PDB file of C-alpha atoms in Angstrom:
ATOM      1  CA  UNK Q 203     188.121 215.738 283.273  1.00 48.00           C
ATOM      2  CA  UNK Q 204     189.649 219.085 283.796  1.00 44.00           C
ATOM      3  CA  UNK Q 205     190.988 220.798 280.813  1.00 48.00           C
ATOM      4  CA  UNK Q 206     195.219 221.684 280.730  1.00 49.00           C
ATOM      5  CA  UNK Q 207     197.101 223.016 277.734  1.00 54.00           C
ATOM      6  CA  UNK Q 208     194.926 221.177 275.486  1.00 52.00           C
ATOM      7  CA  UNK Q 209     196.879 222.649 272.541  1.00 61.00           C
ATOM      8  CA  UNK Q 210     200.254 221.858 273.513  1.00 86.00           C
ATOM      9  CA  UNK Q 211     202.145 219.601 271.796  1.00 92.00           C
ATOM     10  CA  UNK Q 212     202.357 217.171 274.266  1.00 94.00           C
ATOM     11  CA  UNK Q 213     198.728 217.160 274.372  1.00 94.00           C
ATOM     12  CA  UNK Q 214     198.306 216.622 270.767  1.00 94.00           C
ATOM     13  CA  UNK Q 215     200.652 213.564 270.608  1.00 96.00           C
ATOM     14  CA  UNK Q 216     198.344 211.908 273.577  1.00 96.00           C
ATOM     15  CA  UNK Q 217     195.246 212.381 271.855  1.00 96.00           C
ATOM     16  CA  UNK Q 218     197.024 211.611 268.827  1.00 96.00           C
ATOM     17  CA  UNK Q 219     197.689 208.475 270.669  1.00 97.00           C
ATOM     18  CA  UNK Q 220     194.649 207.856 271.961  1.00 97.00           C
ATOM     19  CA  UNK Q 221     192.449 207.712 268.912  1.00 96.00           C
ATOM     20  CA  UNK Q 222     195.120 205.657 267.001  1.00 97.00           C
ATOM     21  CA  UNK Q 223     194.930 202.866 269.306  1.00 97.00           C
ATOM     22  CA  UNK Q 224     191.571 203.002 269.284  1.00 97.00           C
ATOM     23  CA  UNK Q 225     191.468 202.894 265.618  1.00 97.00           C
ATOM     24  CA  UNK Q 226     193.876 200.268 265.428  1.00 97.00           C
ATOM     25  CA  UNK Q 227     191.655 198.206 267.101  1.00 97.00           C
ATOM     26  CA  UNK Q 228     189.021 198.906 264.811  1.00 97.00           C
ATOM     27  CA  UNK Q 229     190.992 197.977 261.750  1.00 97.00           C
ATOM     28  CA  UNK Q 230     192.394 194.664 263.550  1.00 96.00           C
ATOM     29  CA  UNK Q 231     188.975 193.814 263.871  1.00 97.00           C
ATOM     30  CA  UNK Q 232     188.430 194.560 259.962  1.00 97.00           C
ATOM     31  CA  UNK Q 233     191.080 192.463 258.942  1.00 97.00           C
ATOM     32  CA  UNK Q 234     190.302 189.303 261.418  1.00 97.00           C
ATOM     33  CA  UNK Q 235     186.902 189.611 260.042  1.00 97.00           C
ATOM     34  CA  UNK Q 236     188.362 189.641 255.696  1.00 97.00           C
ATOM     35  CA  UNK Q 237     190.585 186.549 257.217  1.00 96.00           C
ATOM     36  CA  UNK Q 238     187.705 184.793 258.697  1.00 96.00           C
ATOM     37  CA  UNK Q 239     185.799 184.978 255.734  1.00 94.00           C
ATOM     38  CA  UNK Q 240     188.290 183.439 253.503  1.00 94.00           C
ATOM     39  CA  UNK Q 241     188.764 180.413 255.139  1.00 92.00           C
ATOM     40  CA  UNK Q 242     185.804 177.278 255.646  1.00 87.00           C
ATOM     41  CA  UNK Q 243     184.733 176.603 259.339  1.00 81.00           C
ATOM     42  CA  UNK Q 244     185.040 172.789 258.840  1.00 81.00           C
ATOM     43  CA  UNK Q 245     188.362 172.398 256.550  1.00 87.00           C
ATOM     44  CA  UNK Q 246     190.218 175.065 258.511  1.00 89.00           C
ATOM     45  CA  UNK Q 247     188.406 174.922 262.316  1.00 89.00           C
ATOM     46  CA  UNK Q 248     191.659 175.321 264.226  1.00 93.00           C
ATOM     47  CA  UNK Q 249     192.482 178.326 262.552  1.00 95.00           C
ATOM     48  CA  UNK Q 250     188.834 179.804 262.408  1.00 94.00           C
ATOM     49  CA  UNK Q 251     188.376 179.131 265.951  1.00 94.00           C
ATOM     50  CA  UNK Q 252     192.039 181.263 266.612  1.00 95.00           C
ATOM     51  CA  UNK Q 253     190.584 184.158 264.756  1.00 96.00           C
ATOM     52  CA  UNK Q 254     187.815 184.241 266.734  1.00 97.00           C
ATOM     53  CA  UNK Q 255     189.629 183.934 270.317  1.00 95.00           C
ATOM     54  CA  UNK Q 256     191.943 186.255 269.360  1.00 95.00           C
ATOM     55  CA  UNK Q 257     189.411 188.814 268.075  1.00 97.00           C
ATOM     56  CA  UNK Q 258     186.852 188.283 271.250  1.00 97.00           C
ATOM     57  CA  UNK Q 259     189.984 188.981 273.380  1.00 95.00           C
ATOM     58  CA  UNK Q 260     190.815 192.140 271.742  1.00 96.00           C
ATOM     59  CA  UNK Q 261     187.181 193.156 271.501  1.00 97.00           C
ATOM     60  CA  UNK Q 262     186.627 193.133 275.284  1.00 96.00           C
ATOM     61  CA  UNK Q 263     189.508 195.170 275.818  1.00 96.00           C
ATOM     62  CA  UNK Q 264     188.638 197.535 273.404  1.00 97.00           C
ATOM     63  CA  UNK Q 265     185.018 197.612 274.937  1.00 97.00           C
ATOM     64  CA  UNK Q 266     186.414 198.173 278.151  1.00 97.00           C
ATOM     65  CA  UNK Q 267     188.693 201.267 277.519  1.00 97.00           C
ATOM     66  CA  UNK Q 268     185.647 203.103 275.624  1.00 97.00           C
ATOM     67  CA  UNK Q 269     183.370 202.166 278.642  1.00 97.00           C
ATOM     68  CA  UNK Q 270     185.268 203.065 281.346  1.00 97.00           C
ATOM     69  CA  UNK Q 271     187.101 206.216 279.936  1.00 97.00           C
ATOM     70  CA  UNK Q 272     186.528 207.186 276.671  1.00 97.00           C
ATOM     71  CA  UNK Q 273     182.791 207.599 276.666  1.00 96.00           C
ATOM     72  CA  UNK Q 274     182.460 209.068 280.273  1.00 95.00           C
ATOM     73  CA  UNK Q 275     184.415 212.012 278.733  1.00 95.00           C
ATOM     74  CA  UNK Q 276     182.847 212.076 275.250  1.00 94.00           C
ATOM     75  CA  UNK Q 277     178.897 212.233 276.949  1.00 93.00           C
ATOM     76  CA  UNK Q 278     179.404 215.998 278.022  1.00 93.00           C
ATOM     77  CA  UNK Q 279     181.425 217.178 274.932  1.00 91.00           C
ATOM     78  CA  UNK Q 280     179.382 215.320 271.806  1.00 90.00           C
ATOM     79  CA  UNK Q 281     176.122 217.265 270.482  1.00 88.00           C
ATOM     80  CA  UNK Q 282     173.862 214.699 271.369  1.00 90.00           C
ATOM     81  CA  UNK Q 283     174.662 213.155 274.316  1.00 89.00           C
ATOM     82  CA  UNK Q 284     171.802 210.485 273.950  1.00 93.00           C
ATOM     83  CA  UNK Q 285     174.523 209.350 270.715  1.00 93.00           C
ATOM     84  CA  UNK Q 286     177.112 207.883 273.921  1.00 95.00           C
ATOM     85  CA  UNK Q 287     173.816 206.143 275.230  1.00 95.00           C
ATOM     86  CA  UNK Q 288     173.298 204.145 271.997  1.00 95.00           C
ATOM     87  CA  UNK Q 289     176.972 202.970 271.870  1.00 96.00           C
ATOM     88  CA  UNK Q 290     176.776 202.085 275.145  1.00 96.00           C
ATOM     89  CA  UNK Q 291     173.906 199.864 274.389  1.00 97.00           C
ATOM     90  CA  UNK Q 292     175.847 198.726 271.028  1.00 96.00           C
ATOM     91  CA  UNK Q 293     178.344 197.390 273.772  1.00 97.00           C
ATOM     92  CA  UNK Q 294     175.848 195.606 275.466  1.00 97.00           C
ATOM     93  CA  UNK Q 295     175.144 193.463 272.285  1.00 96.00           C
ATOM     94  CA  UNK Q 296     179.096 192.972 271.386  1.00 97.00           C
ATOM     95  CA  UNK Q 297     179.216 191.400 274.603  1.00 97.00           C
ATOM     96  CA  UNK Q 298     176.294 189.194 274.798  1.00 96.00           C
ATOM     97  CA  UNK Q 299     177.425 187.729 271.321  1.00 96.00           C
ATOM     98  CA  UNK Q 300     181.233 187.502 272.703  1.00 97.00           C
ATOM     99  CA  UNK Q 301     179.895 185.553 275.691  1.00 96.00           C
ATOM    100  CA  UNK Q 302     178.090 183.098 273.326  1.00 95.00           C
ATOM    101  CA  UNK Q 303     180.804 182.627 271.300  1.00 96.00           C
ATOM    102  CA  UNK Q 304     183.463 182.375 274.046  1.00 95.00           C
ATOM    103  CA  UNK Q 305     181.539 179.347 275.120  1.00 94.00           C
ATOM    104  CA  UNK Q 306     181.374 177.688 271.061  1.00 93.00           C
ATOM    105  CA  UNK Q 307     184.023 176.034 269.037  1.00 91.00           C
ATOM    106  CA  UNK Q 308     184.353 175.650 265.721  1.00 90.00           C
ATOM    107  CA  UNK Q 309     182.173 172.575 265.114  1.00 90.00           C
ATOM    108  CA  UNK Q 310     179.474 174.020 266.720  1.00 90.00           C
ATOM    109  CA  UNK Q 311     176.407 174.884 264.982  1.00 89.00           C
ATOM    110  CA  UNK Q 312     175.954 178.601 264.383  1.00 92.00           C
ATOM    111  CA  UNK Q 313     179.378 179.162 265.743  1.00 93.00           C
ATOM    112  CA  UNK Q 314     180.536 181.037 262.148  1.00 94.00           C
ATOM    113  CA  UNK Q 315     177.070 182.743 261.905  1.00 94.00           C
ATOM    114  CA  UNK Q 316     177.405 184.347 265.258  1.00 95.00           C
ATOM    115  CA  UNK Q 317     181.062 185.535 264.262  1.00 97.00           C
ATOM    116  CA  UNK Q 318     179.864 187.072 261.176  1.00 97.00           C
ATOM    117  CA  UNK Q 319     176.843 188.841 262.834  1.00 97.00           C
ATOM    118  CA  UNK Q 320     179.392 189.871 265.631  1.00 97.00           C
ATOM    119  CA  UNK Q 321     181.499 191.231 262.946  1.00 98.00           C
ATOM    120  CA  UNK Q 322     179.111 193.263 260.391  1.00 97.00           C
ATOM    121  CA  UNK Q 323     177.321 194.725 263.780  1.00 97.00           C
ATOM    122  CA  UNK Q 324     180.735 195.792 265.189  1.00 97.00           C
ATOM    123  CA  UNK Q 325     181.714 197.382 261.973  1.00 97.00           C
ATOM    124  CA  UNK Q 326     178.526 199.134 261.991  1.00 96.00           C
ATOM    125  CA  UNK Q 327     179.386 200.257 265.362  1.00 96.00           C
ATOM    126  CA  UNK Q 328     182.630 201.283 264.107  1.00 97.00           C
ATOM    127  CA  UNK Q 329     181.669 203.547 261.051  1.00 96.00           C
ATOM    128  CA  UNK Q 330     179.388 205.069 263.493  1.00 94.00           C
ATOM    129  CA  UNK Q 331     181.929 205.941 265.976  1.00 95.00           C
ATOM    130  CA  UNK Q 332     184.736 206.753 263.766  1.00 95.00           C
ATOM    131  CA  UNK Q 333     182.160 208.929 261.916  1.00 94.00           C
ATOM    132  CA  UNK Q 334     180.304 210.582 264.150  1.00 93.00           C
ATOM    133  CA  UNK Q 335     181.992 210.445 267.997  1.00 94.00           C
ATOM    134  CA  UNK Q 336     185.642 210.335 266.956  1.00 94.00           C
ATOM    135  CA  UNK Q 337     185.848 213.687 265.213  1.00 94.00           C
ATOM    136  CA  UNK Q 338     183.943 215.204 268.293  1.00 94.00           C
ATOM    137  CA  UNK Q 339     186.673 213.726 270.828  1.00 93.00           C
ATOM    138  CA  UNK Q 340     189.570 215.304 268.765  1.00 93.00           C
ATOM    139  CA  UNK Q 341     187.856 218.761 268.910  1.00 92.00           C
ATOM    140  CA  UNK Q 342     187.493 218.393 272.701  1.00 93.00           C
ATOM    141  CA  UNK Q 343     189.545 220.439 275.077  1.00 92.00           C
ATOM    142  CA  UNK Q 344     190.077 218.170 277.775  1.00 94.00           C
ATOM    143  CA  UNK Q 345     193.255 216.991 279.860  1.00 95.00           C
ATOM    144  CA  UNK Q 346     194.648 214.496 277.450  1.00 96.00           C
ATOM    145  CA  UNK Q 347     198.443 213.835 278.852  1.00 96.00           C
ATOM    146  CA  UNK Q 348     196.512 212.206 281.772  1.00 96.00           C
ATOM    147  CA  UNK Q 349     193.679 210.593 279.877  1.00 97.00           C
ATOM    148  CA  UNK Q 350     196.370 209.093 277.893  1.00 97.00           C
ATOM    149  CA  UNK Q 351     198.446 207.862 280.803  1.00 97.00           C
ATOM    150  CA  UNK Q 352     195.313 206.343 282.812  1.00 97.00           C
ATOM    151  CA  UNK Q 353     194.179 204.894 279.110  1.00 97.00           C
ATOM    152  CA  UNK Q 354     197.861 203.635 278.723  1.00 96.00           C
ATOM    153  CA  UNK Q 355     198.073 201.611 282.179  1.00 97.00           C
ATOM    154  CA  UNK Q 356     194.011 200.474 282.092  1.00 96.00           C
ATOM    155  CA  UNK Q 357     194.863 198.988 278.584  1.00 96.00           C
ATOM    156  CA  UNK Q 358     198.189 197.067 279.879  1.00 95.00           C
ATOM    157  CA  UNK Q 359     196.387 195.835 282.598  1.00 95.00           C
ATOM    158  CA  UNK Q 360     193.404 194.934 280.562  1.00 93.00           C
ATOM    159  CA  UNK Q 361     195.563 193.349 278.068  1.00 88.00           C
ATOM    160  CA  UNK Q 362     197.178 191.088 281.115  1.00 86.00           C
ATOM    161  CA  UNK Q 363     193.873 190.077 282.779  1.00 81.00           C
ATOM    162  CA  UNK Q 364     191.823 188.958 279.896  1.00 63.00           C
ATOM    163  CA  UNK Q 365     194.882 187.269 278.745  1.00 60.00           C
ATOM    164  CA  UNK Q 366     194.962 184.908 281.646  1.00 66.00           C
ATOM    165  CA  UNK Q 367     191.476 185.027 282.246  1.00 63.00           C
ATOM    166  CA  UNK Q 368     190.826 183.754 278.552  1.00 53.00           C
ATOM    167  CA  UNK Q 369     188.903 179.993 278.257  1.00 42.00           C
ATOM    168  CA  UNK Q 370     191.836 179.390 275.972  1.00 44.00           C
ATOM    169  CA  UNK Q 371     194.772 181.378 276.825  1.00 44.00           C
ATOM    170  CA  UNK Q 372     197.097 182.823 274.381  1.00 39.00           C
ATOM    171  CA  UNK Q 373     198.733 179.530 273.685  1.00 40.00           C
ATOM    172  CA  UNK Q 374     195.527 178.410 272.402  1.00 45.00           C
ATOM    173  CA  UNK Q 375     196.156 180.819 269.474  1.00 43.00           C
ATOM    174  CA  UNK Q 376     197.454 179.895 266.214  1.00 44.00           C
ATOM    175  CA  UNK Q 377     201.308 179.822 266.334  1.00 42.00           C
ATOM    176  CA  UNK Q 378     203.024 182.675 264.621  1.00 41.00           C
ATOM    177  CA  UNK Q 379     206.894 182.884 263.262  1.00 38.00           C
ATOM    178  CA  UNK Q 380     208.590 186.065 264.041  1.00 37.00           C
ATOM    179  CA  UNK Q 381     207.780 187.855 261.210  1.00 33.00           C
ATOM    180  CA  UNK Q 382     204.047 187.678 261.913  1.00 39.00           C
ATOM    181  CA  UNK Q 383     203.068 185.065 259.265  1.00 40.00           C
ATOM    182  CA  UNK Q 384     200.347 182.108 260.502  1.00 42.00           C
ATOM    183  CA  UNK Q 385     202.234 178.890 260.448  1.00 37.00           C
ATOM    184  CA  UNK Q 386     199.882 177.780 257.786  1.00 39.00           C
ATOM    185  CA  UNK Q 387     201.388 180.956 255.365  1.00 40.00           C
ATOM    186  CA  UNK Q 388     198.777 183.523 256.141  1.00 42.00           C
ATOM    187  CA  UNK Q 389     198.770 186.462 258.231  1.00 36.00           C
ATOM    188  CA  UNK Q 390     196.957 186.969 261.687  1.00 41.00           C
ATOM    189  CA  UNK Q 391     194.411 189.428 262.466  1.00 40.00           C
ATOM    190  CA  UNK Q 392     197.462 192.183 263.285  1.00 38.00           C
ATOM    191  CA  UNK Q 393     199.557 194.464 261.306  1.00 36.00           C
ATOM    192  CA  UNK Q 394     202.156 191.973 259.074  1.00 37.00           C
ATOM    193  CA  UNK Q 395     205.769 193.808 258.666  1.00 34.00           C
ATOM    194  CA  UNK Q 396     204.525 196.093 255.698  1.00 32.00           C
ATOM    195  CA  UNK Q 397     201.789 197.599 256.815  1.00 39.00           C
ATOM    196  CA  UNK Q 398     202.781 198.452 260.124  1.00 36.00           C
ATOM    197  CA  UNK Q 399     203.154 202.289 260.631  1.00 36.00           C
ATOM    198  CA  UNK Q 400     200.467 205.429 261.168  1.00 35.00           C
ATOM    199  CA  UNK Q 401     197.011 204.423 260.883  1.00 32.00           C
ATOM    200  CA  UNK Q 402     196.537 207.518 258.025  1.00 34.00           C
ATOM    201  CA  UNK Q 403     198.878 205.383 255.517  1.00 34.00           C
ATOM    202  CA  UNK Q 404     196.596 202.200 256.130  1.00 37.00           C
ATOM    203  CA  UNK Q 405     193.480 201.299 253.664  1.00 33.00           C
ATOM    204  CA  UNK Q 406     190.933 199.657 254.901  1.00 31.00           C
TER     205      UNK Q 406
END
């Protein structure tokens, strides 16, 4: 990707942009996963099995955007390029373990276990990334108005596709009031009211 202004302000707020999103995800993913845990598989199925739909969708989205543009850019830039190649294979595993749970529900056997695995080997993914490849990517000098605007439009349409391609659909999800609280009381695996705002200011 050819390199423009990459100091400029309006470059800054894209990448700025950029690896917030990305990060957002990550913590979404975090908090699905301390919501999951809380709750029993068999008592509270319904609402286990919307956590999981709802993180799988978000996963393959977030998969996508890093496989299609953010680590086609990072391979040249990052000291050891052969560091892309073993995320790339991480991927490989998220999605195998997506694909068997996309195809489970709540009552089936091993259908928590292979959440939980999902989970602790996507957070090891993610301490990885966010320790290693992230501060790499905000060093680079690279065009990031129009990385930003191709990452912006792939994600929407991402977002859209996966939504109605989904076994389950969005209104398979557990229903929400319009403050972001669960029906049952509890929040979803998203930001509630409070903690909404720069991903700096959140605590993981």
């Amino acid at each position: 990707m050819p390199q423009s202004h990459p100091n400029s302000r309006a470059a800054t707020a894209a990448r700025s942009h950029i690896i917030e999103l990305l990060q957002d995800d990550h913590w979404r993913l975090k908090r699905a996963y301390r919501e999951f845990q809380r709750l029993d598989a068999e008592r509270n199925g319904d609402l286990c099995e919307s956590i999981v739909r709802r993180t799988l969708h978000e996963l393959r989205v977030h998969a996508a955007l890093e496989e299609e543009l953010i680590y086609p850019v990072m391979r040249p830039i990052v000291g050891d390029p052969e560091r892309v190649d073993q995320a790339e294979v991480e991927h490989e595993t998220i999605h195998l373990l997506i694909t068997q749970l996309e195809a489970a529900h709540a009552v089936d056997e091993k259908f928590s276990a292979r959440f939980v695995v999902l989970c602790e080997y996507v957070l090891h993914h993610i301490k990885e990334e966010e320790g290693e490849l992230f501060p790499q990517l905000k060093r680079a000098k690279l065009d990031w108005e129009s990385l930003c605007a191709e990452f912006t439009e792939r994600r929407e349409a991402l977002l859209t596709a996966d939504a109605n391609e989904s076994l389950t659909g969005l209104n398979d999800l557990a229903p929400v009031d319009e403050t972001g609280l669960l029906m049952t009381g509890q929040y979803p695996a998203r930001y509630p009211p409070h903690e909404a705002g720069s991903i700096t200011s959140r605590k993981i």
